[in-house]
PDB file of C-alpha atoms and ligand atoms in Angstrom:
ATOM      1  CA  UNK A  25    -106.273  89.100 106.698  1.00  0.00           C
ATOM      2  CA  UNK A  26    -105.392  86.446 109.333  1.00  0.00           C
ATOM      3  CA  UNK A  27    -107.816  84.972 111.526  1.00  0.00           C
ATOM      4  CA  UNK A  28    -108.239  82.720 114.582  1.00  0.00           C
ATOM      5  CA  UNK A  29    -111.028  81.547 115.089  1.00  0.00           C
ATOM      6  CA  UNK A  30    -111.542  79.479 118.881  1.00  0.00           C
ATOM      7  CA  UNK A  31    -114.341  77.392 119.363  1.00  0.00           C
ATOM      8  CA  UNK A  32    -116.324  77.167 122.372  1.00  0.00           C
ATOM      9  CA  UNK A  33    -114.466  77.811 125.891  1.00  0.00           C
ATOM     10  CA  UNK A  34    -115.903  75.310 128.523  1.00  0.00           C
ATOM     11  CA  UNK A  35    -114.671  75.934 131.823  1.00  0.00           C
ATOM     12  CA  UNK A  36    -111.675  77.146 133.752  1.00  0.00           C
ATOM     13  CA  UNK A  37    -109.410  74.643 132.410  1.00  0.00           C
ATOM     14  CA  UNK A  38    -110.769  76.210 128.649  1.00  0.00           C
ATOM     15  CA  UNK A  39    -110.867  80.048 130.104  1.00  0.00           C
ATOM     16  CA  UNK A  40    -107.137  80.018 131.423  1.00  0.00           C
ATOM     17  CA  UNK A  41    -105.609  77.638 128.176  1.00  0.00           C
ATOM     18  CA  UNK A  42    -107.339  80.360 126.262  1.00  0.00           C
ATOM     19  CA  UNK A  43    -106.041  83.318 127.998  1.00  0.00           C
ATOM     20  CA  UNK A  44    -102.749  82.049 128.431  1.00  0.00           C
ATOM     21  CA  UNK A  45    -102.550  80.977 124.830  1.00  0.00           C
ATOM     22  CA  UNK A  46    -104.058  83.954 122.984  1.00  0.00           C
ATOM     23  CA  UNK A  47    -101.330  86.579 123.181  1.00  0.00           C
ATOM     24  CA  UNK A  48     -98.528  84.053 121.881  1.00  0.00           C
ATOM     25  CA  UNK A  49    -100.839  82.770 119.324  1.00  0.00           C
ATOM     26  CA  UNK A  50    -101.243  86.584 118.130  1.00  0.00           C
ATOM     27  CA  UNK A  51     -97.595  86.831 117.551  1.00  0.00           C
ATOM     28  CA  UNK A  52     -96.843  83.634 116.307  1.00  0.00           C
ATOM     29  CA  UNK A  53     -99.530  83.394 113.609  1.00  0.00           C
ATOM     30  CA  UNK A  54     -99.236  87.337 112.562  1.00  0.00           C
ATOM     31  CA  UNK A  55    -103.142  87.343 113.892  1.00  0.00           C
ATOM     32  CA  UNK A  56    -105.326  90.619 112.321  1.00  0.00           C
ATOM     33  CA  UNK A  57    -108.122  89.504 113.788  1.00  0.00           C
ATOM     34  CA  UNK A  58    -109.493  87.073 116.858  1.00  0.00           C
ATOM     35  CA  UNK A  59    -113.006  85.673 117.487  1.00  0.00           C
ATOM     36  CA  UNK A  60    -113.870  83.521 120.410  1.00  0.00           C
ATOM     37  CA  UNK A  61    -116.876  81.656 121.359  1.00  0.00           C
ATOM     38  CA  UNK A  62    -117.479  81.943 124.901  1.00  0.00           C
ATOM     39  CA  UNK A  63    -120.856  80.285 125.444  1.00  0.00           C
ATOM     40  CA  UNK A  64    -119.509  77.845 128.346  1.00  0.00           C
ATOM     41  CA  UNK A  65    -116.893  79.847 129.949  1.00  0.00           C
ATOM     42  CA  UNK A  66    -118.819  80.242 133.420  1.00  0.00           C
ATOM     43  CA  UNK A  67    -118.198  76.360 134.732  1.00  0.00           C
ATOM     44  CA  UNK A  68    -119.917  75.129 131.408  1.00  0.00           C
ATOM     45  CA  UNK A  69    -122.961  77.642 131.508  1.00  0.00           C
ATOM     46  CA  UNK A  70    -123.252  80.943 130.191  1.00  0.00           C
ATOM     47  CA  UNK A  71    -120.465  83.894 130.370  1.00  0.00           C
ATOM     48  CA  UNK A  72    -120.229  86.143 133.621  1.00  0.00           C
ATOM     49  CA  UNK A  73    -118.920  89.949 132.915  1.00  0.00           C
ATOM     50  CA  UNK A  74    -115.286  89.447 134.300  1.00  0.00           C
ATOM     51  CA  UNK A  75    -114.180  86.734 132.226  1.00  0.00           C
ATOM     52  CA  UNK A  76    -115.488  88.489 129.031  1.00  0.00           C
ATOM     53  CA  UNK A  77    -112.917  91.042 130.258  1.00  0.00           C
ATOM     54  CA  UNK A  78    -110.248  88.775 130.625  1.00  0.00           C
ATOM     55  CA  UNK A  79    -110.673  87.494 127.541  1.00  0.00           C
ATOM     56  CA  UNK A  80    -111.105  90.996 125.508  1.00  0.00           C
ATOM     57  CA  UNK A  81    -107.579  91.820 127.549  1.00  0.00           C
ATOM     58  CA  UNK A  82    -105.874  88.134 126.434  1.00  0.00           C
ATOM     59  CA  UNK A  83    -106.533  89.448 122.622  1.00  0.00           C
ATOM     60  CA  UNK A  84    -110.009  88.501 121.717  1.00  0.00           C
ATOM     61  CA  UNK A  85    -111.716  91.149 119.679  1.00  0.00           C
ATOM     62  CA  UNK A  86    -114.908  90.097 119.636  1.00  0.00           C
ATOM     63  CA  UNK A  87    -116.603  87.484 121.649  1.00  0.00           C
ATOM     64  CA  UNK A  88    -120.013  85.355 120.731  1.00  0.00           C
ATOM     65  CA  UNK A  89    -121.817  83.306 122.786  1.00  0.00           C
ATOM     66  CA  UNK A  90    -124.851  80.639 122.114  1.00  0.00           C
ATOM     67  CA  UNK A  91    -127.783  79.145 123.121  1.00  0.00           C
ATOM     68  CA  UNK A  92    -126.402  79.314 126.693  1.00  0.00           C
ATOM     69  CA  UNK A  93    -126.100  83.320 126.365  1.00  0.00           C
ATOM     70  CA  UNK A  94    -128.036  83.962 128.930  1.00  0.00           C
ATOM     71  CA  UNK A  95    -127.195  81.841 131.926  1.00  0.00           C
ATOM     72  CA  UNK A  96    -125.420  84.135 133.516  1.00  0.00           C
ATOM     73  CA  UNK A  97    -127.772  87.062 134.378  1.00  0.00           C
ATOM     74  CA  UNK A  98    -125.040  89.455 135.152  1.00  0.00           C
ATOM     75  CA  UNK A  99    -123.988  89.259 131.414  1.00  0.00           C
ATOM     76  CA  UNK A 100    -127.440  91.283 129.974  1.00  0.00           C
ATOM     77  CA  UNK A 101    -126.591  94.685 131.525  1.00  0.00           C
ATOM     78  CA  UNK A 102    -122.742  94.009 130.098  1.00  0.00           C
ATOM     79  CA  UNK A 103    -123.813  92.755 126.845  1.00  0.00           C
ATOM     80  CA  UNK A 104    -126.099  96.108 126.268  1.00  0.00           C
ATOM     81  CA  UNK A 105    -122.343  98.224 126.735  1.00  0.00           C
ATOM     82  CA  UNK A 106    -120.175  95.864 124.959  1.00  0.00           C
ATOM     83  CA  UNK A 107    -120.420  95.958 120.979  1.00  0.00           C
ATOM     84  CA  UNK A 108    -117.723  93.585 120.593  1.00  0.00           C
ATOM     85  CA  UNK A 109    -119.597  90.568 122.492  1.00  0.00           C
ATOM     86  CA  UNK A 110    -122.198  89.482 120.239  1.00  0.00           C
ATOM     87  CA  UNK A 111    -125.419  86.772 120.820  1.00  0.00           C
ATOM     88  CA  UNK A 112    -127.152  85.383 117.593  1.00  0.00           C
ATOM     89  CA  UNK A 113    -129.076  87.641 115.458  1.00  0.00           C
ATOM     90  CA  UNK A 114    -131.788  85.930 115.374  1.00  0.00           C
ATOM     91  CA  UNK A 115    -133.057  85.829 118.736  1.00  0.00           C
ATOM     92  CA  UNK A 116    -136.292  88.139 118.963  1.00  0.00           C
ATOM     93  CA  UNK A 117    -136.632  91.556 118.034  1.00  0.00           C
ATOM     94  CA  UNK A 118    -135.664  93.722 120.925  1.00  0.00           C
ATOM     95  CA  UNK A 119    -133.197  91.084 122.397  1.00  0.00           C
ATOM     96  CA  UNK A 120    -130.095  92.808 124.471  1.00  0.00           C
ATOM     97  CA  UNK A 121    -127.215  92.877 122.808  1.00  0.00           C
ATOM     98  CA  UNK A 122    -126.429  92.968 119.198  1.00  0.00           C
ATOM     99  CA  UNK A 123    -125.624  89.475 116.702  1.00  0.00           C
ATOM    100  CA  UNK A 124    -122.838  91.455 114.970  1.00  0.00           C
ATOM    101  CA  UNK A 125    -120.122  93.629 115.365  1.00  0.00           C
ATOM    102  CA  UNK A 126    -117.784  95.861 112.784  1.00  0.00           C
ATOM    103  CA  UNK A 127    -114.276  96.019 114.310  1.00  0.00           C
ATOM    104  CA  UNK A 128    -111.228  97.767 112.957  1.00  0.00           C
ATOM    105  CA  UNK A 129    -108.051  95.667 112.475  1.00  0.00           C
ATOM    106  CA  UNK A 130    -104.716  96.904 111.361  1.00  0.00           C
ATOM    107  CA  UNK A 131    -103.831  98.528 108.363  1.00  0.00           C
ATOM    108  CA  UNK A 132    -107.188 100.663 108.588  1.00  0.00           C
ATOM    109  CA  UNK A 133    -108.999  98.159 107.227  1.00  0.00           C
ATOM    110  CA  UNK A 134    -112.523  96.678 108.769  1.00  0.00           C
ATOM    111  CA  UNK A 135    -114.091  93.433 109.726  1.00  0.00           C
ATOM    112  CA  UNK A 136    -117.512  92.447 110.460  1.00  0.00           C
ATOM    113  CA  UNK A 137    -118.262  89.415 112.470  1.00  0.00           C
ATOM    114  CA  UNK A 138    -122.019  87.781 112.651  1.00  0.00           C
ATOM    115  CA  UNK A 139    -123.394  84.677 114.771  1.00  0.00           C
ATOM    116  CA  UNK A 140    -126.638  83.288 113.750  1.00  0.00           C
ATOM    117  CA  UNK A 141    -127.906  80.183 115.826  1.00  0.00           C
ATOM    118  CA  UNK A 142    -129.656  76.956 113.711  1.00  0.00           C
ATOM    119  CA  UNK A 143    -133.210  75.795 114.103  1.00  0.00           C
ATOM    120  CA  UNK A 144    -132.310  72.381 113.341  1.00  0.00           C
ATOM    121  CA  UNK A 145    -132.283  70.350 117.202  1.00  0.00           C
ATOM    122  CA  UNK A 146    -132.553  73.722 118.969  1.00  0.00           C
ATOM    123  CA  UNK A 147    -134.533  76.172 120.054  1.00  0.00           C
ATOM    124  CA  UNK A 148    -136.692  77.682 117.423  1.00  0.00           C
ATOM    125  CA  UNK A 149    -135.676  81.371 117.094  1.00  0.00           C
ATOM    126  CA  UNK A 150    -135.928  83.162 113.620  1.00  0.00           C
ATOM    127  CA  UNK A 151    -134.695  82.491 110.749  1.00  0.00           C
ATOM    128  CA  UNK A 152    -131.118  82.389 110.621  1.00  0.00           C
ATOM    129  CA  UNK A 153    -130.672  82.407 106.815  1.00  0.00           C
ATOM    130  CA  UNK A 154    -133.258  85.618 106.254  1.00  0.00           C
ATOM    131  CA  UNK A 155    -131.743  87.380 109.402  1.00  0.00           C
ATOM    132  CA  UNK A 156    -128.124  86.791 108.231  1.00  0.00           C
ATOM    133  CA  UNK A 157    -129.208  87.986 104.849  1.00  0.00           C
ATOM    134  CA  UNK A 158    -130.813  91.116 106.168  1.00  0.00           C
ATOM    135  CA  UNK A 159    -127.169  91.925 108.065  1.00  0.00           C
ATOM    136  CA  UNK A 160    -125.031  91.367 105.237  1.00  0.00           C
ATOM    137  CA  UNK A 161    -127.760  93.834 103.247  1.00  0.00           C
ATOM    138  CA  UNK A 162    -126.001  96.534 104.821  1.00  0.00           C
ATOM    139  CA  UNK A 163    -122.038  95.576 103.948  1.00  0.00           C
ATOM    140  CA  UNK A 164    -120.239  94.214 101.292  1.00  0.00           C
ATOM    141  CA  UNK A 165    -117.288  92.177 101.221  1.00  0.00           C
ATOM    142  CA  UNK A 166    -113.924  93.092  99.660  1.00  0.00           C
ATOM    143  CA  UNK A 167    -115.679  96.961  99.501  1.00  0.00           C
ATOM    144  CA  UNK A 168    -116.971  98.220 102.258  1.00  0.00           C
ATOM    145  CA  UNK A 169    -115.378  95.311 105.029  1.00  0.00           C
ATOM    146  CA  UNK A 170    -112.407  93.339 104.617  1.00  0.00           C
ATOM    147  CA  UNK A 171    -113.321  89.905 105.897  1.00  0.00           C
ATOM    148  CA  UNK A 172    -117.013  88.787 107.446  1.00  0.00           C
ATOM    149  CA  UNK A 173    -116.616  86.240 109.237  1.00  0.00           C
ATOM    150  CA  UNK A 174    -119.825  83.782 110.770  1.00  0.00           C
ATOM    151  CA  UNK A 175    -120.287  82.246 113.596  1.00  0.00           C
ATOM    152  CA  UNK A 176    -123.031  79.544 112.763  1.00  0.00           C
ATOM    153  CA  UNK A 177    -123.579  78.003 116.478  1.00  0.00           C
ATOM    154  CA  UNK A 178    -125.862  74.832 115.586  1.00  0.00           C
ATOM    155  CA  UNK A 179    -126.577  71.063 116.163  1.00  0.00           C
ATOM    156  CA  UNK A 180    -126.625  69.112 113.113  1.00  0.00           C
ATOM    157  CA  UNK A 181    -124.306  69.423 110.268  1.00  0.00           C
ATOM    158  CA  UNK A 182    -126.563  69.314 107.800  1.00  0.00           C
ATOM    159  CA  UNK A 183    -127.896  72.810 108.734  1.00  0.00           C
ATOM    160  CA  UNK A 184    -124.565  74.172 108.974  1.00  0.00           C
ATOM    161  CA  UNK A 185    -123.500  72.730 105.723  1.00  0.00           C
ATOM    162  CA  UNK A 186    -126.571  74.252 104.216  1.00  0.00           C
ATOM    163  CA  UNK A 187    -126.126  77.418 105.602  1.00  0.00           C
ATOM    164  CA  UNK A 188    -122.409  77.383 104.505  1.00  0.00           C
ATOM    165  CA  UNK A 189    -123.309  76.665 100.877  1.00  0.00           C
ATOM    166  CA  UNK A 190    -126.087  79.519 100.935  1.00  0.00           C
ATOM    167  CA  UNK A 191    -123.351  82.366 101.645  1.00  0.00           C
ATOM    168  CA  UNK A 192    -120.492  80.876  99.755  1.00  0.00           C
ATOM    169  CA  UNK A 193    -118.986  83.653  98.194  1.00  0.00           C
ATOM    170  CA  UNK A 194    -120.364  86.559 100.235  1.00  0.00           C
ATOM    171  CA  UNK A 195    -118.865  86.061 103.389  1.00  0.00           C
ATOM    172  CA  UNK A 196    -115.346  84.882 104.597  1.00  0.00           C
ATOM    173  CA  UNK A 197    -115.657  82.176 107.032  1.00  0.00           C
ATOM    174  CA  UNK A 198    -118.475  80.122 108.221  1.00  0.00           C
ATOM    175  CA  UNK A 199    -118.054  78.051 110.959  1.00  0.00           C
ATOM    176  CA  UNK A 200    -119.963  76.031 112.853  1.00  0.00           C
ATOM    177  CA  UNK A 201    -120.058  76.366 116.948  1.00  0.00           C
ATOM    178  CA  UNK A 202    -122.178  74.352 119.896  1.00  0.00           C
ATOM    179  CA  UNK A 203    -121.533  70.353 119.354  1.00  0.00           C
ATOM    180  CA  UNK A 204    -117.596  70.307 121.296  1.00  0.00           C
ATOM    181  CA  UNK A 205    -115.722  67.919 118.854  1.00  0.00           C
ATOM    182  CA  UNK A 206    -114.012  69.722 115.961  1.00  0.00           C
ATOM    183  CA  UNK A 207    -114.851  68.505 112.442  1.00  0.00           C
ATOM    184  CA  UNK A 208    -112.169  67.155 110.098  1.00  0.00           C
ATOM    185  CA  UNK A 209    -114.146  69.045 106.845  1.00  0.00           C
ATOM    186  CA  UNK A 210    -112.666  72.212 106.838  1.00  0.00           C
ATOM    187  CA  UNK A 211    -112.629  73.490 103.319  1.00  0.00           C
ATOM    188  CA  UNK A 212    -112.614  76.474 101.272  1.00  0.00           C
ATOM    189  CA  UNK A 213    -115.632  76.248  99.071  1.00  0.00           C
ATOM    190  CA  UNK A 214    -116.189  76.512  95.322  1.00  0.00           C
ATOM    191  CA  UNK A 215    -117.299  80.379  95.841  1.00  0.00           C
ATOM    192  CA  UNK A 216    -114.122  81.417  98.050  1.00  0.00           C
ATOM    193  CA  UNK A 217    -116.055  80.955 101.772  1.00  0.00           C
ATOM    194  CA  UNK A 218    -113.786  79.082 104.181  1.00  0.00           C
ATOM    195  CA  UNK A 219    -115.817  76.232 106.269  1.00  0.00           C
ATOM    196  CA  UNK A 220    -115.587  74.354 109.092  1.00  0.00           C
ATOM    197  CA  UNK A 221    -118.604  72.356 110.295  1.00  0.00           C
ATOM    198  CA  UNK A 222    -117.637  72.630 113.787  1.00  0.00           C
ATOM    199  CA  UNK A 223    -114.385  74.697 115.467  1.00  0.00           C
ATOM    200  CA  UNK A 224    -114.335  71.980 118.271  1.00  0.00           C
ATOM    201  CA  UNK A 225    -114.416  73.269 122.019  1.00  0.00           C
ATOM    202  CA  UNK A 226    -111.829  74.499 124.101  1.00  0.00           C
ATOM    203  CA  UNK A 227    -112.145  72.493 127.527  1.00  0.00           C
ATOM    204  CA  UNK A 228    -110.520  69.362 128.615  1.00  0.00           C
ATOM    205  CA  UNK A 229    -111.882  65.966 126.222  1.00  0.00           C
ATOM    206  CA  UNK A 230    -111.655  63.453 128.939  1.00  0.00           C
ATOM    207  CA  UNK A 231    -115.513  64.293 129.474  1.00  0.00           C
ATOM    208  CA  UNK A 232    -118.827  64.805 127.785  1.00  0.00           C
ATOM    209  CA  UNK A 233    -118.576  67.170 125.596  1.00  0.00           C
ATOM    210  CA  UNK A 234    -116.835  69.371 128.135  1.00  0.00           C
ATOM    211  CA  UNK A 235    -118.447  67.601 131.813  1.00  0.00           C
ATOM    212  CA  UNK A 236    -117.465  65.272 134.398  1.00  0.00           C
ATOM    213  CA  UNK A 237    -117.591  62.195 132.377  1.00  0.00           C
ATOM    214  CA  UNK A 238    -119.693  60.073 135.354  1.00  0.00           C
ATOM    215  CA  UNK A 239    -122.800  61.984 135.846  1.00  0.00           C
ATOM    216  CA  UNK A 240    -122.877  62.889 132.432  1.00  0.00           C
ATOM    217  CA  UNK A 241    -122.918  59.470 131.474  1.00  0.00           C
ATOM    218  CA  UNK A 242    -125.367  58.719 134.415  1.00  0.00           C
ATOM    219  CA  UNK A 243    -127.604  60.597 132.452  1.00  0.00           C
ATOM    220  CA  UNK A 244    -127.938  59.034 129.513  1.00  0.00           C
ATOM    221  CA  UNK A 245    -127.918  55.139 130.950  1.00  0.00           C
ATOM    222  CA  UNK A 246    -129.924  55.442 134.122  1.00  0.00           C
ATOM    223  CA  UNK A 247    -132.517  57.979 132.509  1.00  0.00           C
ATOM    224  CA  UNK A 248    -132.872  59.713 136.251  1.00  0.00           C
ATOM    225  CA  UNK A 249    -132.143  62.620 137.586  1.00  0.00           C
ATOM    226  CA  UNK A 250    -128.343  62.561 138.834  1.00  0.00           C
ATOM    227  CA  UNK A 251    -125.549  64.475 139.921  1.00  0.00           C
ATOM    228  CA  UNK A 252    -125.807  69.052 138.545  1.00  0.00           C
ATOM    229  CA  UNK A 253    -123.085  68.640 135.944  1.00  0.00           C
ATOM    230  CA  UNK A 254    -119.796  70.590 136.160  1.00  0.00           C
ATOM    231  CA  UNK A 255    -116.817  70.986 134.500  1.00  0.00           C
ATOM    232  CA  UNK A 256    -113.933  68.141 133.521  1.00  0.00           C
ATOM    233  CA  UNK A 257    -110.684  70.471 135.128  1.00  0.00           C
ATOM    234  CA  UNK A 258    -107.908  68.008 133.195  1.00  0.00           C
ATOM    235  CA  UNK A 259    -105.847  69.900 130.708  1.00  0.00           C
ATOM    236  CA  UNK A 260    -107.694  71.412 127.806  1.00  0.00           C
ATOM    237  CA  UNK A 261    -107.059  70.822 124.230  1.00  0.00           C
ATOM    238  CA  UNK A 262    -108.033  74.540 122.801  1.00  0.00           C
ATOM    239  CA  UNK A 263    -109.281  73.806 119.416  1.00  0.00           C
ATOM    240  CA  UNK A 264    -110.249  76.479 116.599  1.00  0.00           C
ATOM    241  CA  UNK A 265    -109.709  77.080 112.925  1.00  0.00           C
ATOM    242  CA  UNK A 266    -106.968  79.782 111.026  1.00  0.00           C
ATOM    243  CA  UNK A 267    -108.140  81.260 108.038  1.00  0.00           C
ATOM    244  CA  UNK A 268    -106.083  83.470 105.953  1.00  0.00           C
ATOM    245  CA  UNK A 269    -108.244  86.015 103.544  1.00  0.00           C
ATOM    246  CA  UNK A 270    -107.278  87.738  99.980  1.00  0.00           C
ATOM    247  CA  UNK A 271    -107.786  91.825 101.317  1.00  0.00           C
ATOM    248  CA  UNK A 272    -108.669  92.373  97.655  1.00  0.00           C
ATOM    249  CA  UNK A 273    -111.709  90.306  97.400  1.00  0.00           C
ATOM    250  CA  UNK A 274    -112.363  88.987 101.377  1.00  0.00           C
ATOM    251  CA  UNK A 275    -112.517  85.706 100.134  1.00  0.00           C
ATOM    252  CA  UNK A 276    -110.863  82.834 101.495  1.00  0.00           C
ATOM    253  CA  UNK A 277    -107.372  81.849 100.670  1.00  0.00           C
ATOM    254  CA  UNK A 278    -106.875  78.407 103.104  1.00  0.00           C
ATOM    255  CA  UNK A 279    -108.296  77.719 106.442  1.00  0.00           C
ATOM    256  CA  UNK A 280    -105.912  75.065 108.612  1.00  0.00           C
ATOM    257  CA  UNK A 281    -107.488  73.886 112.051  1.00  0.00           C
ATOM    258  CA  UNK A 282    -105.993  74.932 115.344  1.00  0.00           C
ATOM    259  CA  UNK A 283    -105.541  72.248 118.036  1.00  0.00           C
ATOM    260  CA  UNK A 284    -103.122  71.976 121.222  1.00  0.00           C
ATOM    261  CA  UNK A 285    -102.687  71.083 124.701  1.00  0.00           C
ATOM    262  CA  UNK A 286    -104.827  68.232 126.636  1.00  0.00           C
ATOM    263  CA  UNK A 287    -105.223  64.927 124.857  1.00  0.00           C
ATOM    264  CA  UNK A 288    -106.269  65.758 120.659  1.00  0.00           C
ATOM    265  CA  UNK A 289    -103.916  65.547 118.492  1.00  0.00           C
ATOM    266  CA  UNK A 290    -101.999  68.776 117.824  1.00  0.00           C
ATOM    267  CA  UNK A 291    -103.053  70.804 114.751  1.00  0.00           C
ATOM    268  CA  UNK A 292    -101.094  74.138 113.889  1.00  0.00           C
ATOM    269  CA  UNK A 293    -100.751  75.964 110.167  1.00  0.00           C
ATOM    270  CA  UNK A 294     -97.008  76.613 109.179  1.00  0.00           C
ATOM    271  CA  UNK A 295     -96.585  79.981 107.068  1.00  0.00           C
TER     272      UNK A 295
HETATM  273 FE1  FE2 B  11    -121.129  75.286 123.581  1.00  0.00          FE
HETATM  274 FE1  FE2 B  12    -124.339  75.881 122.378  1.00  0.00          FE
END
């Protein structure tokens, strides 16, 4: 199975390089299957109803958000009628929405895609290793689903490394969402799980991690109030990873980054 993975949209500038990109990409990389985080699609906060749409019609098939799932309120009635658009699993009991989704791709063959958020720097919310556990309970890969791929949104690497290691060989992808800069460790791992620390973001790099560089910096030098951040509008660089999956097993065969547009240096698996 082939996969694209995109890492978090931030923005306009990420929302439309993302929907503009996503149909090409789907043809030019023979894509089965498309995930995309979407956590800071709605001018860096949150994701409002019509963009998920946009994004389902651009060629997403499922969508997972974050820690900023819920900053758009419109997005809780939507997210109770929309299986594909998924917020961590381990948020509490009873939480709208769902943290995974089972999705048909072609060929009649399944996926199932799971986003768990850390502990580690974040809000504390259950466990993410006994919750993702408990999910994957009910599936097994290479038998009953074709690929599982994880969406592990979370601060420090450490945590995500961890977390990696614990499913290696159960699951085929973890990668890492919520920091904005793409990590250059992208590996498949002794058990056959592909890994990338972080997927990067999709939003324009001549900012803070996505906003107006200024009051962002403000922030952190002045140690005052400033400026509501927004935004940077330059060009984006979408970033994500590509991971291509044995059908036989769901295990990993390579994962390649993804990176183009705006100002990081262009990243794009041949074959
Ligand atoms: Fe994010
Ligand atoms: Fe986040």
């Amino acid at each position: 199975m082939r996969i694209l993975f995109i890492g978090d949209v931030v923005g306009r500038t990420g929302r439309e390089a993302v929907a503009t990109a996503l149909p090409r990409l789907r043809a030019t990389l023979r894509l089965d299957l498309v995930v995309v985080n979407a956590e800071n699609a709605s001018h860096g906060f949150g994701l409002a109803p019509d963009m998920a749409t946009a994004l389902f019609a651009a060629g997403a098939d499922v969508i997972t958000l974050g820690n900023h799932a819920w900053d758009r309120k419109e997005i809780i009635p939507y997210i109770a009628d929309s299986p594909r658009l998924l917020r961590p699993l381990n948020f509490p009991p009873g939480t709208p929405g769902a943290g995974a989704a089972l999705v048909e791709v072609p060929g009649g063959r399944r996926a199932l895609v799971l986003q768990a958020m850390g502990r580690l720097y974040m809000d504390p919310l259950d466990c993410p290793f006994r919750g993702t556990i408990a999910e994957l309970s009910r599936h097994r890969l290479g038998v009953t689903v074709a690929a599982i791929v994880v969406d592990f949104h979370a601060e420090a690497s450490s945590e995500k490394m961890a977390f990696a290691h614990f499913l290696d060989g159960t699951v085929s992808l973890v990668v890492g969402t919520h920091t904005h800069c793409p990590s250059a460790d992208h590996q498949v791992l002794p058990g056959g799980t592909a890994f990338q620390s972080d997927a990067g973001m999709s939003g324009d790099y001549d900012s803070v991690i996505g906003m107006v560089k200024d009051a962002a910096t403000l922030r952190f030098w002045r140690k005052m109030p400033g400026e509501r951040l927004a935004p940077a509008e330059g060009e984006a660089t979408v970033c994500g990873t590509f991971v291509e999956t044995d059908d036989a097993t769901g295990l990993a065969r390579r994962i390649e980054p993804v990176r183009f547009g705006g100002r990081l240096a262009p990243a794009m698996p041949v074959g």
